[in-house]
XYZ file of C-alpha atoms in Angstrom:
711
model
C -11.882 0.838 24.786
C -13.054 4.121 26.781
C -10.193 4.114 28.703
C -8.130 3.040 26.275
C -8.697 6.745 24.465
C -8.659 8.848 27.268
C -5.569 6.284 28.318
C -3.771 8.058 25.329
C -5.350 11.534 25.445
C -4.124 12.189 28.547
C 0.030 10.474 27.814
C -0.515 13.345 24.547
C -1.292 16.422 27.630
C 1.007 15.204 30.307
C 4.018 14.537 27.320
C 2.809 18.653 26.181
C 3.325 20.064 28.838
C 6.929 19.364 29.027
C 7.326 20.298 25.150
C 8.202 23.894 26.418
C 12.214 23.626 26.091
C 13.764 25.000 22.872
C 16.261 23.710 20.543
C 17.251 26.110 17.981
C 19.764 23.536 16.175
C 16.786 20.917 15.512
C 15.077 23.069 13.446
C 15.009 21.922 9.936
C 13.135 25.826 6.940
C 13.017 23.384 4.030
C 9.911 23.544 1.910
C 8.371 20.744 1.702
C 7.578 20.451 -2.154
C 5.565 16.934 -3.493
C 4.928 16.090 -7.780
C 1.904 14.053 -7.937
C -0.773 15.702 -9.635
C 1.595 19.036 -10.201
C 2.447 20.083 -12.827
C 6.434 20.203 -12.251
C 7.356 19.940 -8.357
C 6.119 22.908 -6.159
C 5.348 23.573 -2.849
C 3.125 21.030 -0.921
C 0.867 24.695 -0.222
C 0.355 26.150 -4.050
C -0.418 22.329 -4.855
C -3.929 22.154 -6.849
C -4.283 18.649 -4.926
C -4.501 18.270 -1.267
C -1.591 16.288 -1.180
C -0.384 14.345 2.133
C 2.673 13.944 2.651
C 4.708 11.733 4.719
C 8.035 11.850 5.179
C 11.641 10.439 6.153
C 11.453 11.718 9.033
C 8.165 10.818 10.377
C 9.433 7.237 8.524
C 12.508 7.181 10.403
C 10.720 7.891 13.186
C 8.501 5.441 13.357
C 10.715 1.846 12.655
C 8.751 0.855 10.600
C 10.371 -2.022 7.794
C 7.310 -1.782 4.715
C 5.261 0.731 3.264
C 2.172 -0.681 4.822
C 3.381 -0.535 7.913
C 3.839 3.320 7.276
C 0.781 4.028 5.817
C -1.045 1.815 8.720
C -1.260 4.667 10.109
C -3.767 7.319 7.728
C -7.159 7.853 7.298
C -9.476 5.647 5.076
C -6.299 3.743 4.494
C -6.761 0.101 5.740
C -4.212 -2.256 5.488
C -5.799 -5.762 4.383
C -2.630 -8.184 5.190
C -2.900 -11.799 4.192
C -1.296 -13.767 6.635
C -0.830 -16.600 3.508
C 1.347 -14.973 1.513
C 2.204 -11.869 4.213
C 0.856 -9.620 1.547
C -0.120 -6.496 3.046
C -2.489 -4.463 -0.141
C -4.461 -0.488 0.959
C -7.980 -0.197 0.858
C -8.963 3.470 0.104
C -12.876 4.924 0.936
C -13.894 1.584 1.415
C -12.921 -0.176 -1.762
C -10.222 -3.377 -2.445
C -6.362 -2.630 -3.495
C -7.377 -3.311 -6.666
C -9.454 0.704 -6.971
C -5.922 2.199 -6.093
C -3.149 3.074 -8.536
C -0.024 3.507 -6.607
C 4.151 4.192 -8.408
C 7.037 4.244 -7.334
C 8.164 7.420 -8.416
C 5.485 8.335 -10.829
C 5.794 5.055 -12.267
C 3.079 1.774 -12.162
C 4.640 -1.072 -10.316
C 4.339 -4.112 -11.148
C 1.988 -6.689 -10.115
C 0.514 -10.531 -10.041
C -2.236 -8.246 -12.689
C -0.789 -5.716 -14.257
C 0.652 -2.940 -13.065
C -0.217 0.030 -10.146
C -3.432 -1.866 -8.843
C -3.095 -4.982 -5.811
C 0.152 -3.775 -5.538
C 2.277 -5.991 -2.046
C 3.121 -2.531 -0.001
C 4.872 -4.989 2.270
C 7.228 -5.494 -0.270
C 8.025 -1.500 -0.424
C 11.097 -1.213 2.056
C 10.927 2.208 2.656
C 15.065 2.785 3.363
C 15.132 4.585 0.792
C 12.023 6.686 0.581
C 12.307 10.376 0.267
C 8.048 11.104 1.534
C 4.779 8.843 0.369
C 2.357 11.342 -1.848
C -1.186 9.760 -1.005
C -3.705 11.638 -3.342
C -7.240 10.651 -1.749
C -9.719 10.513 -5.011
C -10.645 9.423 -8.443
C -7.480 10.651 -10.742
C -8.385 9.538 -13.731
C -7.102 11.802 -16.301
C -3.136 12.131 -15.271
C -3.047 8.207 -14.156
C -5.521 6.558 -15.669
C -7.565 3.201 -15.455
C -7.867 2.049 -11.418
C -6.840 4.964 -9.847
C -10.743 5.719 -8.526
C -10.234 5.461 -4.458
C -6.701 8.176 -5.079
C -2.918 7.771 -5.835
C 0.056 6.342 -3.853
C 2.596 7.959 -5.124
C 6.303 7.236 -2.933
C 9.214 8.666 -3.984
C 12.694 7.090 -3.549
C 16.364 9.292 -2.790
C 17.698 10.714 -5.844
C 20.802 13.499 -4.288
C 22.765 13.887 -1.312
C 24.080 17.636 0.084
C 27.030 14.921 1.214
C 30.059 13.881 -1.491
C 29.578 10.576 -0.184
C 26.288 8.923 2.462
C 27.189 5.833 4.362
C 24.076 3.648 6.179
C 23.630 1.118 7.888
C 20.610 -0.137 9.607
C 19.670 -3.344 11.747
C 16.968 -3.721 13.654
C 15.537 -7.447 15.630
C 11.801 -8.042 15.945
C 9.710 -10.377 17.848
C 6.936 -11.423 16.754
C 4.310 -11.603 18.766
C 6.280 -13.405 21.863
C 8.176 -15.525 19.527
C 12.405 -14.804 18.943
C 15.500 -16.175 18.180
C 18.699 -16.182 16.076
C 18.857 -19.037 14.799
C 18.138 -19.527 10.513
C 14.670 -21.318 11.002
C 13.720 -19.855 14.834
C 12.178 -16.909 14.989
C 11.335 -13.342 14.667
C 12.228 -11.329 12.194
C 15.487 -10.229 11.353
C 16.327 -6.456 8.354
C 19.569 -4.886 7.422
C 19.678 -2.840 5.144
C 22.347 -0.971 3.599
C 22.207 2.205 1.724
C 25.285 4.692 -0.500
C 25.630 6.993 -1.901
C 28.401 9.332 -4.429
C 27.820 12.133 -5.156
C 31.700 12.535 -8.232
C 30.625 15.883 -8.795
C 27.602 18.711 -8.612
C 26.638 16.810 -11.599
C 26.353 13.587 -11.783
C 24.764 11.213 -7.986
C 25.292 7.756 -7.881
C 23.173 4.709 -5.074
C 22.852 1.701 -4.159
C 21.285 -0.070 -1.749
C 20.135 -3.468 -0.018
C 17.432 -4.594 1.961
C 16.866 -7.822 3.868
C 14.025 -9.290 5.474
C 13.701 -11.895 7.384
C 10.775 -13.406 8.420
C 10.640 -16.528 10.045
C 6.470 -17.008 10.229
C 4.235 -17.300 13.462
C 2.995 -19.754 15.173
C -0.702 -19.033 16.718
C -2.464 -21.999 17.029
C -0.321 -23.051 15.551
C 3.443 -25.179 16.238
C 5.257 -24.594 13.887
C 7.258 -26.805 11.346
C 8.865 -29.273 13.160
C 5.920 -30.457 14.682
C 4.413 -33.943 14.473
C 1.485 -35.793 16.021
C 0.439 -40.021 15.479
C -3.024 -39.046 15.388
C -1.991 -35.868 12.905
C -3.124 -33.182 15.509
C -3.426 -30.979 11.866
C -1.601 -28.223 14.049
C 1.369 -27.765 12.051
C 3.059 -25.125 10.985
C 1.857 -20.966 10.663
C -1.387 -19.195 10.904
C 1.511 -16.559 9.173
C 4.072 -17.695 6.319
C 7.587 -17.252 6.999
C 8.977 -15.609 4.284
C 12.564 -14.210 3.377
C 12.841 -10.979 1.341
C 15.536 -9.141 -0.358
C 15.446 -5.752 -2.815
C 17.946 -4.429 -3.986
C 18.361 -0.602 -6.080
C 21.037 0.920 -7.884
C 20.135 4.239 -9.700
C 22.735 7.275 -11.100
C 21.180 11.157 -11.987
C 22.874 12.721 -14.272
C 21.835 17.607 -13.454
C 22.638 20.464 -14.520
C 20.983 24.114 -15.768
C 17.412 22.712 -16.620
C 17.804 19.477 -17.522
C 18.424 15.832 -14.636
C 18.138 12.198 -15.999
C 17.510 9.817 -14.042
C 18.175 5.600 -14.651
C 17.637 3.189 -11.625
C 17.202 -0.401 -12.103
C 15.484 -3.004 -8.837
C 15.588 -6.001 -8.391
C 13.172 -7.787 -5.722
C 13.262 -11.961 -4.437
C 10.918 -13.478 -2.031
C 10.784 -16.425 -0.671
C 8.256 -18.143 0.980
C 7.428 -21.626 2.654
C 4.058 -22.115 3.459
C 4.033 -26.606 5.169
C 1.263 -28.489 5.071
C -0.818 -29.201 8.182
C -1.618 -32.226 7.023
C 1.533 -35.198 8.506
C 1.076 -38.735 6.044
C 3.114 -42.239 8.151
C 5.760 -43.319 5.110
C 6.796 -46.414 4.896
C 10.726 -47.434 4.992
C 12.759 -50.363 4.417
C 12.906 -52.855 7.254
C 9.847 -52.541 8.219
C 10.051 -48.987 10.135
C 8.536 -45.678 9.520
C 8.769 -41.885 9.778
C 5.946 -38.370 8.466
C 5.776 -36.672 5.676
C 4.354 -33.373 4.654
C 3.917 -32.306 1.015
C 4.700 -28.757 1.762
C 5.505 -25.962 -0.432
C 7.547 -23.038 -1.597
C 6.053 -19.623 -2.971
C 9.150 -17.461 -5.188
C 9.171 -14.362 -6.566
C 11.280 -12.665 -8.783
C 10.595 -8.916 -10.099
C 12.839 -6.188 -12.391
C 12.235 -3.003 -12.630
C 13.383 -0.986 -15.189
C 13.242 2.529 -14.742
C 14.415 6.146 -16.526
C 13.446 9.657 -16.211
C 14.005 12.916 -17.433
C 13.000 16.739 -17.061
C 14.090 18.981 -20.126
C 13.367 22.256 -21.004
C 12.701 22.467 -25.017
C 13.103 25.897 -25.363
C 11.100 27.616 -23.544
C 7.885 23.890 -23.261
C 9.191 21.734 -19.600
C 9.383 18.503 -20.036
C 8.340 14.528 -17.629
C 8.976 12.045 -19.602
C 8.889 8.590 -17.793
C 10.145 5.503 -19.345
C 9.497 1.847 -17.620
C 10.317 -1.831 -18.511
C 9.155 -4.427 -15.958
C 8.789 -8.175 -15.156
C 7.621 -9.816 -12.917
C 7.883 -14.190 -12.532
C 5.800 -16.670 -9.815
C 6.871 -19.377 -9.633
C 6.544 -22.256 -7.469
C 7.910 -25.469 -5.816
C 6.338 -29.614 -4.190
C 8.673 -30.641 -2.444
C 7.418 -33.790 0.499
C 9.486 -33.088 3.952
C 10.981 -35.269 6.786
C 9.122 -34.301 9.562
C 11.922 -35.670 11.735
C 14.586 -35.649 10.933
C 14.049 -32.392 9.265
C 15.303 -33.777 6.230
C 13.445 -33.339 2.064
C 12.250 -36.570 0.513
C 12.416 -35.437 -2.474
C 11.969 -31.867 -5.002
C 9.499 -31.251 -8.262
C 10.559 -29.468 -10.170
C 9.773 -25.448 -10.407
C 6.186 -24.701 -11.110
C 5.337 -20.816 -13.378
C 1.947 -19.594 -12.582
C 2.558 -15.998 -12.939
C 4.376 -14.523 -15.230
C 3.725 -10.197 -16.071
C 5.239 -7.423 -17.972
C 5.246 -4.350 -18.225
C 6.456 -1.242 -20.184
C 4.532 1.461 -19.642
C 5.873 5.590 -20.863
C 4.057 8.923 -19.671
C 5.160 12.195 -21.597
C 4.133 15.524 -20.206
C 4.328 18.994 -22.424
C 3.621 22.653 -20.306
C 4.271 25.986 -19.327
C 3.545 26.864 -23.624
C 2.161 29.946 -23.147
C 5.195 30.673 -20.420
C 2.329 33.004 -18.987
C 2.287 33.576 -14.633
C -1.925 32.914 -15.385
C -2.554 30.108 -17.396
C -0.880 27.235 -18.344
C -1.018 23.958 -20.238
C -0.385 21.136 -19.712
C -0.098 17.590 -22.833
C -0.032 14.182 -22.003
C 0.509 10.308 -23.639
C -0.347 7.274 -21.793
C 0.872 3.754 -23.606
C 0.677 0.631 -21.410
C 1.420 -2.750 -23.050
C 0.693 -5.547 -20.543
C 1.694 -9.113 -20.746
C 0.042 -11.681 -18.509
C 0.435 -15.611 -17.931
C -1.701 -17.043 -15.202
C -2.355 -20.887 -15.233
C -5.798 -22.717 -14.453
C -4.709 -23.460 -10.814
C -4.528 -19.811 -10.115
C -9.056 -18.992 -11.190
C -9.992 -22.504 -11.133
C -9.764 -25.185 -9.109
C -11.074 -27.729 -11.631
C -8.744 -27.299 -14.335
C -9.444 -30.101 -17.189
C -11.481 -27.788 -18.427
C -9.091 -24.602 -18.512
C -6.681 -23.382 -20.700
C -4.460 -21.456 -19.080
C -4.888 -17.812 -19.708
C -2.749 -16.149 -21.713
C -3.066 -12.824 -22.615
C -1.840 -8.429 -22.947
C -3.271 -5.835 -23.490
C -1.398 -2.045 -25.625
C -3.628 0.773 -24.109
C -2.909 4.223 -24.657
C -4.111 7.676 -23.252
C -3.952 11.372 -24.311
C -5.431 13.707 -21.517
C -5.259 17.798 -21.797
C -4.984 19.968 -18.798
C -4.574 23.144 -18.051
C -3.995 25.588 -15.343
C -5.314 29.850 -14.972
C -4.944 31.461 -11.847
C -8.114 34.293 -12.227
C -6.776 35.813 -9.754
C -3.947 35.695 -7.505
C -6.189 34.010 -5.015
C -7.616 31.877 -7.729
C -7.044 28.606 -8.581
C -8.111 27.007 -11.904
C -7.870 23.359 -13.281
C -9.733 21.734 -15.840
C -8.825 18.361 -17.619
C -9.935 15.546 -20.205
C -8.273 12.353 -20.464
C -9.379 10.081 -23.430
C -8.389 6.197 -23.157
C -8.023 3.674 -26.438
C -7.401 0.227 -25.257
C -7.589 -3.210 -27.800
C -8.886 -4.934 -25.293
C -11.924 -2.310 -23.995
C -13.563 0.420 -25.332
C -12.272 3.637 -25.596
C -12.734 5.353 -21.669
C -13.762 8.857 -21.470
C -12.964 10.119 -17.905
C -12.942 14.682 -15.843
C -11.744 17.106 -13.519
C -12.331 20.105 -12.028
C -10.362 21.279 -9.605
C -9.840 25.144 -7.859
C -8.501 26.489 -5.454
C -9.312 29.203 -3.738
C -6.915 31.512 -0.577
C -9.521 33.121 1.641
C -6.939 34.188 3.047
C -2.540 34.424 4.030
C -3.486 31.717 6.745
C -5.907 29.858 4.857
C -6.483 27.651 2.112
C -10.337 25.565 0.267
C -9.873 23.774 -2.207
C -12.563 21.712 -4.479
C -12.279 18.797 -6.689
C -13.560 16.599 -8.610
C -12.950 13.691 -10.740
C -13.515 10.818 -12.123
C -11.790 7.327 -12.871
C -12.197 3.665 -14.533
C -11.344 0.130 -12.886
C -10.422 -2.770 -15.306
C -11.406 -5.592 -14.464
C -9.100 -8.243 -13.051
C -8.673 -11.910 -14.565
C -10.273 -13.445 -11.735
C -14.086 -12.223 -12.780
C -12.802 -12.689 -16.851
C -12.037 -16.145 -16.828
C -12.178 -17.804 -13.281
C -13.351 -21.007 -13.837
C -14.861 -23.209 -10.562
C -17.977 -26.054 -11.113
C -17.647 -28.772 -9.249
C -20.138 -31.417 -6.672
C -20.879 -27.510 -4.799
C -19.527 -24.729 -7.092
C -20.684 -23.301 -10.024
C -18.811 -19.568 -10.095
C -17.762 -18.615 -13.544
C -15.727 -16.068 -14.801
C -17.813 -13.384 -17.645
C -15.400 -10.944 -21.173
C -17.312 -9.216 -21.524
C -17.553 -7.801 -18.486
C -16.713 -3.736 -19.070
C -14.396 -0.938 -17.398
C -16.109 0.172 -14.398
C -16.224 3.514 -13.688
C -15.756 5.940 -10.293
C -17.305 9.870 -9.190
C -15.477 11.204 -6.854
C -15.831 15.221 -5.493
C -13.955 16.681 -1.932
C -13.738 19.691 -0.693
C -10.968 20.086 1.380
C -9.441 23.108 4.084
C -6.132 24.480 5.791
C -5.366 27.246 7.527
C -2.029 27.731 9.154
C -1.236 29.231 11.184
C 1.996 30.916 13.835
C 1.791 32.350 17.541
C 3.711 34.608 19.043
C 5.424 31.929 21.180
C 6.865 29.972 17.891
C 4.191 27.427 17.926
C 2.799 26.252 14.413
C -0.693 25.194 14.532
C -3.057 23.341 11.229
C -6.415 22.625 10.312
C -8.141 21.686 8.228
C -11.274 19.991 7.602
C -12.497 17.942 4.792
C -15.439 15.733 2.693
C -15.281 13.794 0.237
C -18.161 11.432 -1.656
C -17.079 8.155 -3.847
C -20.421 7.041 -6.373
C -19.423 3.293 -8.276
C -21.130 2.889 -11.372
C -21.549 -0.469 -12.707
C -19.649 -2.169 -10.051
C -18.643 -5.360 -10.556
C -19.599 -8.029 -8.297
C -20.073 -11.620 -7.733
C -24.008 -12.622 -7.919
C -26.237 -15.488 -7.735
C -27.512 -16.257 -11.678
C -29.231 -19.906 -10.458
C -30.388 -20.602 -6.737
C -31.559 -24.044 -8.141
C -28.831 -25.254 -9.427
C -27.070 -22.692 -7.209
C -24.739 -21.134 -10.122
C -22.073 -17.319 -9.703
C -21.307 -14.866 -12.187
C -20.062 -11.372 -12.357
C -21.893 -8.879 -12.984
C -22.202 -4.949 -13.793
C -25.252 -4.628 -11.952
C -23.763 -3.071 -8.505
C -24.012 0.716 -6.999
C -21.503 1.609 -5.042
C -20.930 4.899 -2.335
C -19.369 6.091 -0.059
C -19.199 9.517 2.442
C -16.114 10.800 4.265
C -16.299 13.769 6.781
C -12.954 14.264 8.634
C -10.040 17.045 10.592
C -7.296 16.746 11.197
C -5.369 18.576 14.109
C -1.365 19.822 14.182
C 0.861 21.335 17.005
C 4.336 22.034 16.348
C 6.946 23.914 18.587
C 11.014 23.715 19.328
C 11.133 20.017 20.364
C 7.218 18.794 20.525
C 4.972 17.886 17.598
C 1.367 16.717 18.139
C -1.123 15.523 15.378
C -4.623 14.322 15.678
C -7.115 13.247 13.885
C -10.956 11.983 13.402
C -12.478 10.362 10.237
C -16.150 8.876 9.803
C -17.360 7.415 6.379
C -20.527 5.792 5.863
C -20.280 3.439 3.295
C -23.475 2.389 0.532
C -24.100 -0.289 -1.568
C -26.201 -2.694 -3.568
C -26.232 -6.756 -3.618
C -28.234 -8.951 -5.550
C -29.109 -12.489 -5.209
C -31.391 -13.920 -7.611
C -33.970 -11.679 -8.065
C -33.076 -10.076 -4.319
C -32.360 -7.210 -3.300
C -30.113 -5.614 -0.521
C -31.227 -2.837 2.110
C -28.864 -0.311 0.456
C -28.817 2.199 3.905
C -25.304 3.919 4.757
C -23.316 2.055 7.456
C -20.614 3.897 9.386
C -17.903 4.009 11.299
C -15.334 5.888 13.084
C -11.395 6.296 12.492
C -8.741 8.235 14.598
C -5.399 8.507 15.607
C -3.142 10.533 17.607
C 0.878 11.400 15.942
C 2.901 12.755 19.402
C 6.926 13.103 19.761
C 9.389 14.346 21.874
C 12.336 15.582 21.884
C 14.840 16.039 25.246
C 16.899 18.595 24.166
C 19.599 18.118 26.429
C 20.631 14.597 24.722
C 18.486 14.951 21.534
C 16.872 11.341 22.869
C 13.820 11.574 21.180
C 10.109 9.671 22.005
C 7.498 8.655 19.948
C 3.939 6.931 20.318
C 2.314 6.992 17.763
C -2.122 5.467 18.268
C -4.663 4.567 16.523
C -8.203 3.562 16.380
C -10.665 2.480 14.216
C -14.088 1.977 14.632
C -17.605 -1.068 14.570
C -17.260 -1.956 9.934
C -21.285 -2.334 9.409
C -21.916 -4.539 5.926
C -25.350 -6.211 4.332
C -23.780 -9.354 3.629
C -25.953 -12.637 2.400
C -27.234 -15.005 4.747
C -25.920 -18.159 4.760
C -28.807 -20.823 3.735
C -28.674 -24.558 3.767
C -31.617 -24.628 1.577
C -30.252 -22.780 -1.726
C -33.741 -22.944 -3.444
C -34.878 -20.647 -0.521
C -35.214 -16.301 -1.413
C -32.512 -14.858 -0.615
C -32.160 -12.776 2.359
C -29.913 -10.081 3.494
C -28.587 -9.244 7.381
C -25.973 -6.804 8.482
C -22.408 -8.563 8.784
C -19.958 -7.117 11.481
C -16.569 -6.968 11.933
C -15.350 -5.766 15.110
C -13.508 -2.445 16.397
C -9.725 -2.194 16.640
C -7.140 -0.268 18.688
C -3.354 -0.311 17.402
C -0.505 1.846 18.872
C 3.435 1.436 19.054
C 5.606 3.060 21.145
C 9.226 4.161 20.084
C 12.643 5.562 22.051
C 15.459 6.543 19.352
C 19.325 8.031 20.823
C 21.690 9.910 19.137
C 25.751 9.197 20.073
C 28.979 10.238 17.820
C 27.311 13.566 16.961
C 24.324 11.068 15.099
C 26.792 9.301 13.520
C 24.830 7.057 15.655
C 21.707 5.554 16.887
C 20.042 2.951 19.040
C 16.075 2.587 19.107
C 14.142 0.352 20.454
C 9.539 0.254 20.836
C 6.931 -1.723 20.912
C 4.710 -2.834 18.611
C 0.785 -2.575 18.716
C 0.867 -2.438 22.833
C -2.323 -3.780 22.788
C -1.656 -7.112 21.346
C -4.031 -6.918 18.378
C -3.711 -10.440 16.823
C -7.432 -10.768 15.439
C -10.777 -9.370 15.621
C -14.883 -11.441 14.702
C -15.518 -11.047 11.627
C -19.152 -11.629 10.017
C -18.337 -9.609 7.090
C -16.656 -12.642 4.234
C -13.727 -9.730 3.317
C -13.985 -9.607 -0.699
C -16.864 -11.526 -0.973
C -19.289 -9.515 0.467
C -22.160 -12.067 -0.576
C -21.674 -14.571 2.430
C -22.565 -14.365 6.383
C -19.563 -16.276 8.286
C -18.897 -16.587 12.395
C -15.759 -16.148 12.883
C -12.302 -14.150 12.838
C -10.054 -11.981 10.290
C -6.023 -12.088 11.319
C -4.872 -8.257 11.607
C -1.685 -9.194 13.159
C 0.711 -11.280 14.994
C 0.537 -9.665 18.222
C 2.332 -7.287 20.314
C 6.117 -7.550 19.958
C 9.704 -5.701 20.221
C 12.396 -4.766 18.548
C 15.233 -2.575 18.801
C 17.092 -1.292 15.512
C 21.478 0.246 15.440
C 21.146 2.007 12.862
C 25.420 4.497 11.597
C 25.572 6.729 9.115
C 28.714 8.489 8.262
């Protein structure tokens, strides 16, 4: 491991030696703006919050295909992949994906269990993304429930400078060592088309389509064609095949102080699950074949979104409106493996169906003063959800399907006070009302102080609630080996965070730009919901608001830029303290720390415009107390320290433009260190039992080629 880290640092040093040549034609003096947590769009340097920005150029240089791959480079964001359904979700500050709010253009996106959280980031393609904004820490005042660990806001492209814009991209990737062109073959095949037309200075229309065909990864298995008379259990895939189609169409009007934007998004995802068990099947005439009971999974999602920004007199108004639906279905069928044909197929069955009606509005600039500004806002969310009993239990005879609708309404207020030219303060408060839970109160206080022309200091305090999930409220798994029941009397968790951020920017006489930042954050989650043992004999589990959770993060970042060279490096240390309860026994709550580090460097050859990009991330050993497995269920519980190993990720890309940047060819290697699985003695998402095994993280080293055409 040390040799790998030293190799990366040495390679970075060598790259910097060649970074002395200048190409002034490549420079762009574009002021970087952000919208997340702001009253109105403004410069990132003047933002009251610490906002991390990943822009379109960075995403392009990474040669990634989904938002999950982009965010995986970020410190303190762990992307949790699921080899079963191919999903990827973000864990921030050590907590699961249900604690992070995912937005597209400021609007939370519908998921199986609500809107905004538990979002599958692999369903978000990057071809129409303008930038991704990340704010870490509780953001309940601005964005409501489930923003305990932060907000990820994905900003899409809405306007173009040219009259006609056409972008066509084709990307072919290996999946591990597997690749071919056939329909039932191997690899990943990606096609995208983006269109933009500027009708006149006020009207712009855009449309895009992205197709991501992932043919699955066999790993230790042997694919869907495999069968054996002895049924060796090697049929199928470690990572299931998935076909994803995403389309968008939008129209934007902008004139004077008013802009209107409407977008419709459609997503279709098909996943093929192949059964490892192959059975002998008799045919007429004494013949026989071998069949497997396979399942296809289908997801269809629609998002209608309307945004308005205007002035009502001197008052600024920003309004978002959205209607979203998502349906997930499965369909069982019997497959003749040797003959590769279907014998029979059942009807489609809907197992999740969600509908969200959402609106958010903000009014500001009441006093028309540069000294003080108020913001009043409202947010309403009506989420109706359906889940079959089969998704929550393994004993559907005793449990009804779940049909629930939750309506919530919130008002929030904040005031931004420019105390002096150097100091700004923003206190905030939100009152949220719901027909399902008691009223919730969230608070925030943010301060920004310019210590000099080159440096800023930010202090941020915030709170946010996290509502219970379907599983926590309604799950029911009772058989001879299990007794796990949901709890409809759960109350929301509450998270409090405080952060301190210092940024320093300077420009030397020889055109080097240096940025240094240091940060520290603390998170406290109260009324933590956990699945706990309430009886040892007989063994019974349920969900209760009893646990506590705390995390500490200390980090630093350094970046250097000159002409055609850029380097960004960061390191963070995070400690997690949590309390687990099993019967009358409580686990230790000591802090367990682990380290992360990342590095990104790019260099462009001035003569040929060839770009070299390198992205590296190290994730250290993670430890967590878990309950030791004991065959004697009547024995007292014992907590031990589980562990998940460290790993290094390295990606390298080379891209070459042609014909005045209208055509580009890129090639590279992902996961150079060939990471696939890690030894893990922590059960992910449960944290109450120890196990010895492997966690699938990736599918090993892969290679890609991308062709891109711009008109």
